[in-house]
mmCIF file of N, CA and C in Angstrom:
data_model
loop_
_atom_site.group_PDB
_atom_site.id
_atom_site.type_symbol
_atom_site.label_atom_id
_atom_site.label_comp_id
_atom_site.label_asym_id
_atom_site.label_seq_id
_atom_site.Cartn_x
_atom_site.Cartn_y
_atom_site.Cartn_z
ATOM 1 N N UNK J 258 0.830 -1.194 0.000
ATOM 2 C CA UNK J 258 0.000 0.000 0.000
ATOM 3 C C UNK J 258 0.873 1.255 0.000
ATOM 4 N N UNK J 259 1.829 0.934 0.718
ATOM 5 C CA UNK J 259 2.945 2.120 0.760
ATOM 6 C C UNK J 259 3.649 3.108 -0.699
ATOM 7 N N UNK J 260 3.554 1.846 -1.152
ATOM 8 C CA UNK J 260 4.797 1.957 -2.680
ATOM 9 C C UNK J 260 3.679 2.400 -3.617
ATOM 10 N N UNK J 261 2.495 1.872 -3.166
ATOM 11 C CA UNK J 261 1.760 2.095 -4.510
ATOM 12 C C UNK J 261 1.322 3.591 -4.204
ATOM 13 N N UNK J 262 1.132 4.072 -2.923
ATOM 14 C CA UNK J 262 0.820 5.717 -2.605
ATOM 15 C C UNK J 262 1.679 6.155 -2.920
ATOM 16 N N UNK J 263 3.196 6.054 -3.089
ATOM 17 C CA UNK J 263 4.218 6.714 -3.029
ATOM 18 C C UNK J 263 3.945 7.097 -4.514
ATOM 19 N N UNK J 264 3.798 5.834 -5.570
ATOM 20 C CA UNK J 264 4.268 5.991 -6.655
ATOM 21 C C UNK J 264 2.972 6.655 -7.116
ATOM 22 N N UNK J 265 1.640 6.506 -6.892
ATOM 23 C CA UNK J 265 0.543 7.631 -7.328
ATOM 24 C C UNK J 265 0.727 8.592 -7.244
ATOM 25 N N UNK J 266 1.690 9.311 -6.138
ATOM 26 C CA UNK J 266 2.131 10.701 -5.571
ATOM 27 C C UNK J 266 3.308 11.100 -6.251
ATOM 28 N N UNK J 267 3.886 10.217 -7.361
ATOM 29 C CA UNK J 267 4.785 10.963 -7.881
ATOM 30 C C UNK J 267 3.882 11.211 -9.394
ATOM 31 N N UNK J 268 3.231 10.596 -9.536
ATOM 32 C CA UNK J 268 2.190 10.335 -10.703
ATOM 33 C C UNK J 268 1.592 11.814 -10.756
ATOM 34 N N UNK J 269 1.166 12.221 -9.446
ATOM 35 C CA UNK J 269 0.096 13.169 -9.178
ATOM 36 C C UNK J 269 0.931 14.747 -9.426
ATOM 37 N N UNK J 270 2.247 14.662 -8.828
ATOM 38 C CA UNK J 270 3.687 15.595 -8.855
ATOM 39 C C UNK J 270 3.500 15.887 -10.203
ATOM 40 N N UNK J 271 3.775 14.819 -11.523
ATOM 41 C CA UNK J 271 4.181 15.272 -12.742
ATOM 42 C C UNK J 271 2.792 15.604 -13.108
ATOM 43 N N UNK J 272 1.854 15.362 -13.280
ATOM 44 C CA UNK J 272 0.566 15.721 -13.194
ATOM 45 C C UNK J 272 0.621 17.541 -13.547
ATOM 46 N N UNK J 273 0.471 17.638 -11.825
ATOM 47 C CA UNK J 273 0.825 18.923 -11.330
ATOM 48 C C UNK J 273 1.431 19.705 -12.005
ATOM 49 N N UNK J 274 2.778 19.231 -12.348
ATOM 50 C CA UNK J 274 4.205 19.710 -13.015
ATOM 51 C C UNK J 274 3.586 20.214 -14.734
ATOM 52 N N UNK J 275 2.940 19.409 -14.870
ATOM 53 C CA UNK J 275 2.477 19.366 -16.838
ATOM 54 C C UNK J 275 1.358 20.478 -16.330
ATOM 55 N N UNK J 276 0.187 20.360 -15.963
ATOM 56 C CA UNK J 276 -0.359 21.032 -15.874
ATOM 57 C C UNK J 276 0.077 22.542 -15.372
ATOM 58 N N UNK J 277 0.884 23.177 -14.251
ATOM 59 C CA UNK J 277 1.600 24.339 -14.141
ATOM 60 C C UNK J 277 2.344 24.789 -15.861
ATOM 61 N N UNK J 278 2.756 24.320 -16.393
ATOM 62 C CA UNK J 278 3.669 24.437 -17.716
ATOM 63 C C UNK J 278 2.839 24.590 -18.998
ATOM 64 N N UNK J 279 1.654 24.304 -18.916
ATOM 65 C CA UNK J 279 0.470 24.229 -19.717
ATOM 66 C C UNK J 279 -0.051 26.110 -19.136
ATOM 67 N N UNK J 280 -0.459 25.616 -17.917
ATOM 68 C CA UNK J 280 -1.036 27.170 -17.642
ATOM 69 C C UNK J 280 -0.468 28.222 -18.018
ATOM 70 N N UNK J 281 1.049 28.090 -17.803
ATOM 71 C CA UNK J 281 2.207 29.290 -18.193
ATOM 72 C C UNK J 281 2.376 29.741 -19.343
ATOM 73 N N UNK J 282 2.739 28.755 -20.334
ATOM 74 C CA UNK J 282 2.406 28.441 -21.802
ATOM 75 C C UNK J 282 1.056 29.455 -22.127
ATOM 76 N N UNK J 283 -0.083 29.155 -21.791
ATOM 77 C CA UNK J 283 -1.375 29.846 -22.266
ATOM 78 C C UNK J 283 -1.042 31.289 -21.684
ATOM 79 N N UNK J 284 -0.680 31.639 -20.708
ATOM 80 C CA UNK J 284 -0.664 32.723 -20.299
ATOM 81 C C UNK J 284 0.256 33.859 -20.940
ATOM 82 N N UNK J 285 1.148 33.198 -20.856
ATOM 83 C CA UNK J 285 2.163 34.163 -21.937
ATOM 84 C C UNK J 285 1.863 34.181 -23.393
ATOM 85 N N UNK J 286 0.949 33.224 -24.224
ATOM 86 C CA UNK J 286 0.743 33.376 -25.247
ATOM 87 C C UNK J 286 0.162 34.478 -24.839
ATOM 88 N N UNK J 287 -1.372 34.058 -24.470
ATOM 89 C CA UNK J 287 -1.786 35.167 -23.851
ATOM 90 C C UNK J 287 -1.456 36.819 -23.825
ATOM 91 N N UNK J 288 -0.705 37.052 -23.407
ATOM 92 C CA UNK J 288 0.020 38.374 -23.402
ATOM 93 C C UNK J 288 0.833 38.363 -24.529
ATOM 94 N N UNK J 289 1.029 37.619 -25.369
ATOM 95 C CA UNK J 289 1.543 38.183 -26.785
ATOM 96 C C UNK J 289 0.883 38.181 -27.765
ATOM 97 N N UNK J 290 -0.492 37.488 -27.941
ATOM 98 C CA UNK J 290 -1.537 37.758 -28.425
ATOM 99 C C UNK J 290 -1.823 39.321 -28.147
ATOM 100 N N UNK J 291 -1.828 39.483 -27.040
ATOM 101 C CA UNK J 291 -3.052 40.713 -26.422
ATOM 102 C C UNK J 291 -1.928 41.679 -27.180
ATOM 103 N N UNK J 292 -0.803 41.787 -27.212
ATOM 104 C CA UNK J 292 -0.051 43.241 -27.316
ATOM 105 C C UNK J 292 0.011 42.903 -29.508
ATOM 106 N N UNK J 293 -0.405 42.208 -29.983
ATOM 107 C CA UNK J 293 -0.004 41.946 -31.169
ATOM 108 C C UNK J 293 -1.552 43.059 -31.711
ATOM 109 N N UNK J 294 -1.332 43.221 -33.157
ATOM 110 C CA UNK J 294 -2.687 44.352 -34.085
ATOM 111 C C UNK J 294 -3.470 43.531 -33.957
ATOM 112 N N UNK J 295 -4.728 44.504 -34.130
ATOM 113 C CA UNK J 295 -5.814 43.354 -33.932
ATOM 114 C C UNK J 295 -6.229 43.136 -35.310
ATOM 115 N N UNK J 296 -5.188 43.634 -36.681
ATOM 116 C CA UNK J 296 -5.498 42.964 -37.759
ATOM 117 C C UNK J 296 -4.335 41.829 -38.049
ATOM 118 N N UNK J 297 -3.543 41.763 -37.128
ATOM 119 C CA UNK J 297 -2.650 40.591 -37.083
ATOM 120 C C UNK J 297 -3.162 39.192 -37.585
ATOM 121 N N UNK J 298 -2.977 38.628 -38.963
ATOM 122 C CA UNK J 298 -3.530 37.647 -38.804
ATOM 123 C C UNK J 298 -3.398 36.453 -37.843
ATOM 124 N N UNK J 299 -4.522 35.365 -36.798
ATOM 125 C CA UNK J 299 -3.579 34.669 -35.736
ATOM 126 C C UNK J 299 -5.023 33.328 -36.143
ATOM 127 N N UNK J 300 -3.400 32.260 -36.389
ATOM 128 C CA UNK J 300 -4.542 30.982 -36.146
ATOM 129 C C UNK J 300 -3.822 30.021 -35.246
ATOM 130 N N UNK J 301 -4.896 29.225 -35.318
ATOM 131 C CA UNK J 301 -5.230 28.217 -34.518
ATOM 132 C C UNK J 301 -5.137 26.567 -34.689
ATOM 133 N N UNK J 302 -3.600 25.776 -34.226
ATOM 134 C CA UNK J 302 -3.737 24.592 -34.997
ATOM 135 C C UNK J 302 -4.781 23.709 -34.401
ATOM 136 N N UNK J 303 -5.451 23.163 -35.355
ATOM 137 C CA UNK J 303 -6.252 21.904 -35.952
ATOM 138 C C UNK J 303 -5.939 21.033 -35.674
ATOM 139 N N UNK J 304 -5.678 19.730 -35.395
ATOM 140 C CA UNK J 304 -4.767 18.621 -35.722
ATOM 141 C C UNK J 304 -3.480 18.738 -36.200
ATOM 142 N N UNK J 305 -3.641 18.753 -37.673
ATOM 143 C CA UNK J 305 -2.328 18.644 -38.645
ATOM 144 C C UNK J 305 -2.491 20.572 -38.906
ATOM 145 N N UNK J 306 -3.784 20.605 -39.333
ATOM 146 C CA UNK J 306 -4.096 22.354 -40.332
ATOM 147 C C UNK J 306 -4.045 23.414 -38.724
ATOM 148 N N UNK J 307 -3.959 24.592 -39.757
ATOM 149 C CA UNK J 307 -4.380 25.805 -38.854
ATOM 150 C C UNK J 307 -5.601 26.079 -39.438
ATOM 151 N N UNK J 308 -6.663 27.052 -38.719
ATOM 152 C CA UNK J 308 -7.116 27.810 -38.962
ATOM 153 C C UNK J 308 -7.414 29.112 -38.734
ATOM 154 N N UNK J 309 -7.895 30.185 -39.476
ATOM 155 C CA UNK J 309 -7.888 31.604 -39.344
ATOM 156 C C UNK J 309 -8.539 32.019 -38.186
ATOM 157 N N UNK J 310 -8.354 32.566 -37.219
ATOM 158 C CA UNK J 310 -9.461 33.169 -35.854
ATOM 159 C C UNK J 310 -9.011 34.320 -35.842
ATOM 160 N N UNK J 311 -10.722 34.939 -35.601
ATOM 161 C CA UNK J 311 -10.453 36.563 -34.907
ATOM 162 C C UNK J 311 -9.415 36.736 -33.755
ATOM 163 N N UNK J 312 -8.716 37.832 -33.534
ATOM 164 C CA UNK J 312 -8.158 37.761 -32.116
ATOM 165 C C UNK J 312 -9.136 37.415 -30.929
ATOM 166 N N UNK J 313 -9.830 38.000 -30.502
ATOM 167 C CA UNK J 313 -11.038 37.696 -29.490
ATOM 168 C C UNK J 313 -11.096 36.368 -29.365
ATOM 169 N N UNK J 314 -11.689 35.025 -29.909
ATOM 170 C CA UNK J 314 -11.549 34.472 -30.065
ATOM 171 C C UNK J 314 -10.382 33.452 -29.254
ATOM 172 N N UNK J 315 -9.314 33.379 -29.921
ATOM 173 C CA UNK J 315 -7.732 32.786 -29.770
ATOM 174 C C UNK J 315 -7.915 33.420 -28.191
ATOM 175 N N UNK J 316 -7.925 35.039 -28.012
ATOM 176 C CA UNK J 316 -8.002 35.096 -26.404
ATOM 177 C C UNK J 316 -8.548 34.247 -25.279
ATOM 178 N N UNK J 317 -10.112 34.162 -25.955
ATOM 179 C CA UNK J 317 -10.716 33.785 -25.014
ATOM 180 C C UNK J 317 -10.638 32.083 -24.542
ATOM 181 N N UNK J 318 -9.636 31.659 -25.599
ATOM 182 C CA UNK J 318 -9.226 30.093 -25.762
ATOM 183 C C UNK J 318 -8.118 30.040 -24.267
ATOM 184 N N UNK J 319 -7.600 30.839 -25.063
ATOM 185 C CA UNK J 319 -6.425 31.097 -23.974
ATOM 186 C C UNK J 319 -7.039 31.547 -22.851
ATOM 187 N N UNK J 320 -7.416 32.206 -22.661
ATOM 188 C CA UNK J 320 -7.890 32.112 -20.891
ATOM 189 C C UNK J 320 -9.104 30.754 -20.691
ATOM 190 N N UNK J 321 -9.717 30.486 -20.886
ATOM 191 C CA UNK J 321 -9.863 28.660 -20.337
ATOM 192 C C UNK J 321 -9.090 28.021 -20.425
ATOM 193 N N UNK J 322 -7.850 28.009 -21.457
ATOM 194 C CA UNK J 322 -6.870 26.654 -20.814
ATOM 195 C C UNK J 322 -5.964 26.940 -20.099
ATOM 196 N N UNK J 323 -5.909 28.484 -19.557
ATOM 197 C CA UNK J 323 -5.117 28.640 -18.512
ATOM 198 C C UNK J 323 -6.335 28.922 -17.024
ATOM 199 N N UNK J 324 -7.384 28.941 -17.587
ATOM 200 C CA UNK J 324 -7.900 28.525 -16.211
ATOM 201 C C UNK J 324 -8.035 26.965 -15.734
ATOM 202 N N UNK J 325 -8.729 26.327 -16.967
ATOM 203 C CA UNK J 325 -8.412 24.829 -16.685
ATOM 204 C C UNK J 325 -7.012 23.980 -16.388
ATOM 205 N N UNK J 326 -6.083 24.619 -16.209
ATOM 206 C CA UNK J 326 -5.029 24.191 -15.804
ATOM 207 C C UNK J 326 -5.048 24.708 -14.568
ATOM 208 N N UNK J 327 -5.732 25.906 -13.632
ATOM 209 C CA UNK J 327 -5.779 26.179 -12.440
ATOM 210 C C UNK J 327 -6.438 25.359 -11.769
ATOM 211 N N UNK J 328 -7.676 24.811 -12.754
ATOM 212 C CA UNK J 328 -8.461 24.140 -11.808
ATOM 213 C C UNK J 328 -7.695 22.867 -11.359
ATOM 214 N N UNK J 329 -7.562 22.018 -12.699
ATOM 215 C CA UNK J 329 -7.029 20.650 -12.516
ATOM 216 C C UNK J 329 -5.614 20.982 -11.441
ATOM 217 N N UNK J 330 -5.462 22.096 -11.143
ATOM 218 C CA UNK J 330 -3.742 22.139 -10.332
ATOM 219 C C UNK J 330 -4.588 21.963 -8.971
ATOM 220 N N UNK J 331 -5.428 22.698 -8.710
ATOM 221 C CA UNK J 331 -6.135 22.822 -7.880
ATOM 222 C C UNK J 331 -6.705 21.011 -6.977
ATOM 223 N N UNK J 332 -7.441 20.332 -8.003
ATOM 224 C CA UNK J 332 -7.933 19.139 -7.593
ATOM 225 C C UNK J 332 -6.764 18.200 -7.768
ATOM 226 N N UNK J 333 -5.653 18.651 -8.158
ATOM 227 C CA UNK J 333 -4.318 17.546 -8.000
ATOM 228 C C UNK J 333 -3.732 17.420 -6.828
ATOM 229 N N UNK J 334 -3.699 19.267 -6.456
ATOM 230 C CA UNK J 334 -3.037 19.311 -5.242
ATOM 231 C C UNK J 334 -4.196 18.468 -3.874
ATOM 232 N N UNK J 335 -5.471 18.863 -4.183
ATOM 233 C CA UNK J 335 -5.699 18.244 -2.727
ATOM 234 C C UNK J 335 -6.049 16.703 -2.974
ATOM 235 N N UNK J 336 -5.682 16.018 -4.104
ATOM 236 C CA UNK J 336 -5.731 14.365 -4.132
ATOM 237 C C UNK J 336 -4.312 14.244 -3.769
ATOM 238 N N UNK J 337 -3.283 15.218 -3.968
ATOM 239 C CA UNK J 337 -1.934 14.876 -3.477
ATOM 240 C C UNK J 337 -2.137 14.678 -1.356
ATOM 241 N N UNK J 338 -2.855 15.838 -1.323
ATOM 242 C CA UNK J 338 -3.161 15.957 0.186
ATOM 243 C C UNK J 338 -3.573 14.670 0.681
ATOM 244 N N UNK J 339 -5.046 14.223 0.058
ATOM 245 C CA UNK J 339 -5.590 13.000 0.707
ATOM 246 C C UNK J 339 -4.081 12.155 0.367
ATOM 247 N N UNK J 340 -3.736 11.643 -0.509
ATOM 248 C CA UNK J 340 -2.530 10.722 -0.302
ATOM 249 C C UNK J 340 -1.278 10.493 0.373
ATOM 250 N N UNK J 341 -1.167 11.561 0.762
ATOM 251 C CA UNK J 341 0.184 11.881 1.894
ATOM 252 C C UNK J 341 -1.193 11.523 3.041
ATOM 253 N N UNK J 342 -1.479 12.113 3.275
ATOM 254 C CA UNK J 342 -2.378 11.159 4.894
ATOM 255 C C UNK J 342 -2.661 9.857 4.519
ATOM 256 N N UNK J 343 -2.790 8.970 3.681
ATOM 257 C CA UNK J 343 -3.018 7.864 3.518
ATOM 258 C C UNK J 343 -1.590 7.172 3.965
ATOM 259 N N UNK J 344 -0.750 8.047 3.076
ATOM 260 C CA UNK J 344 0.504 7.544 2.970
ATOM 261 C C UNK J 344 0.875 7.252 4.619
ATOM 262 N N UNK J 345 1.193 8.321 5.506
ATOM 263 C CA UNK J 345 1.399 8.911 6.883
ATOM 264 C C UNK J 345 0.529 7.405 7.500
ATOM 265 N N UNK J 346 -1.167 7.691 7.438
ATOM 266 C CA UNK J 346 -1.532 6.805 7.859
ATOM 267 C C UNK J 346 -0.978 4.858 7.979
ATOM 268 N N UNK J 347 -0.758 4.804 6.786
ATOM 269 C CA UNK J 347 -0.255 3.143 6.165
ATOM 270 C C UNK J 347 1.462 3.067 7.067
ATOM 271 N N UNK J 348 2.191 4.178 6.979
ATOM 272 C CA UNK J 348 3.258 4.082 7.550
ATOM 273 C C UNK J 348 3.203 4.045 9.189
ATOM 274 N N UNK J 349 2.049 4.782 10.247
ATOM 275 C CA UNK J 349 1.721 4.560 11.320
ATOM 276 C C UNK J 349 1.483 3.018 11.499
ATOM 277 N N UNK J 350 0.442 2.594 10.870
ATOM 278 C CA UNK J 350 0.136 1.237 10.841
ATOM 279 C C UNK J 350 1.163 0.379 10.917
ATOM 280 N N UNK J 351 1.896 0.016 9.846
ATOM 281 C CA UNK J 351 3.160 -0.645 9.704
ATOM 282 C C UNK J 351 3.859 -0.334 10.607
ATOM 283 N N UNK J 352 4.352 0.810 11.426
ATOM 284 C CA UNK J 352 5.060 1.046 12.393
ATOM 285 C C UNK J 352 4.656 0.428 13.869
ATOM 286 N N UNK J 353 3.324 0.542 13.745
ATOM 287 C CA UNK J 353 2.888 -0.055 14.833
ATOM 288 C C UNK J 353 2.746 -1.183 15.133
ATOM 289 N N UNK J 354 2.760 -2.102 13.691
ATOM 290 C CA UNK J 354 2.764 -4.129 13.798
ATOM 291 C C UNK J 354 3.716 -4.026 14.120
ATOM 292 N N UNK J 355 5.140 -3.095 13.589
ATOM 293 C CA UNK J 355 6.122 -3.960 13.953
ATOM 294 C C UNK J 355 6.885 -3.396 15.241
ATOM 295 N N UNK J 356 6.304 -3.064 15.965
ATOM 296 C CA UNK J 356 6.385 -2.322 17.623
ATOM 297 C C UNK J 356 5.871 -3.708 17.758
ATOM 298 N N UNK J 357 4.389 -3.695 17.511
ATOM 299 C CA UNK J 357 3.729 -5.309 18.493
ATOM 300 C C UNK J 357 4.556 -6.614 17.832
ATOM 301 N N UNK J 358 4.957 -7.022 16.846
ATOM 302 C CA UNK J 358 5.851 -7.390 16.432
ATOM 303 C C UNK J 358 6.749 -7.765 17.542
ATOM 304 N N UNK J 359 7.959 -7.122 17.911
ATOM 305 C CA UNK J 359 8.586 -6.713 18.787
ATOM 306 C C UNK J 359 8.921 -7.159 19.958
ATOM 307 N N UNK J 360 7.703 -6.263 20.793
ATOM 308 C CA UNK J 360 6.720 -6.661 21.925
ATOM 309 C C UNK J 360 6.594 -7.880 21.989
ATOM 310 N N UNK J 361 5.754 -9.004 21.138
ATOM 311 C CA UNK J 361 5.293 -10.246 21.049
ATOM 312 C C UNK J 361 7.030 -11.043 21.425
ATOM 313 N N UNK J 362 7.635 -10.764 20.666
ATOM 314 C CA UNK J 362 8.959 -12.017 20.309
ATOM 315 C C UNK J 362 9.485 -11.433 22.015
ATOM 316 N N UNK J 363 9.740 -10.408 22.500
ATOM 317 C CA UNK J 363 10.757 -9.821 23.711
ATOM 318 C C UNK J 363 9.996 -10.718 24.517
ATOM 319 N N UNK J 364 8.591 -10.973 24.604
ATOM 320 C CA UNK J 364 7.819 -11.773 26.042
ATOM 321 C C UNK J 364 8.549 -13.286 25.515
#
């Protein structure tokens, strides 16, 4: 139970990590969008294609995937939370068989 919290919690870390780098990414586009003409032509890749978008538009893209990267940072961090108390918890436990452990063999 230990190893497998540990290793969800590093799971949850890079998680975290991609998602922060995603938000940053949008945000600074973000601000180079915003300072560019607003007859600038600006698109938007497709899959493989681009396509043509108003500025407005491309903005308002960019601020949901830099809010949706707040959120998901948000519900990562407190599944990181519940798992460190799980973790804490499972390591009390184990600490404590092998106290009674111990105990048992010393009588």
């Amino acid at each position: 139970a230990v190893v497998s919290t540990q290793s969800t919690g590093k799971a949850v870390d890079n998680q975290i990590e991609q998602n922060k780098n995603r938000g940053k990414h949008a945000e600074l586009t973000y601000m180079e969008v915003k300072q560019s003409n607003s007859d600038t032509k600006l698109y938007e890749s497709v899959g493989r294609m681009f396509v043509l978008e108003t500025q407005d538009v491309i903005l308002e893209q960019l601020k949901d995937r830099a809010a949706k990267s707040r959120d998901t940072i948000q519900k990562l961090e407190s599944q990181k939370g519940y798992l460190n108390k799980n973790l804490k918890e499972s390591e009390n436990a184990l600490r404590e068989l092998v106290e009674t452990k111990k105990t048992a063999v010393a009588k």
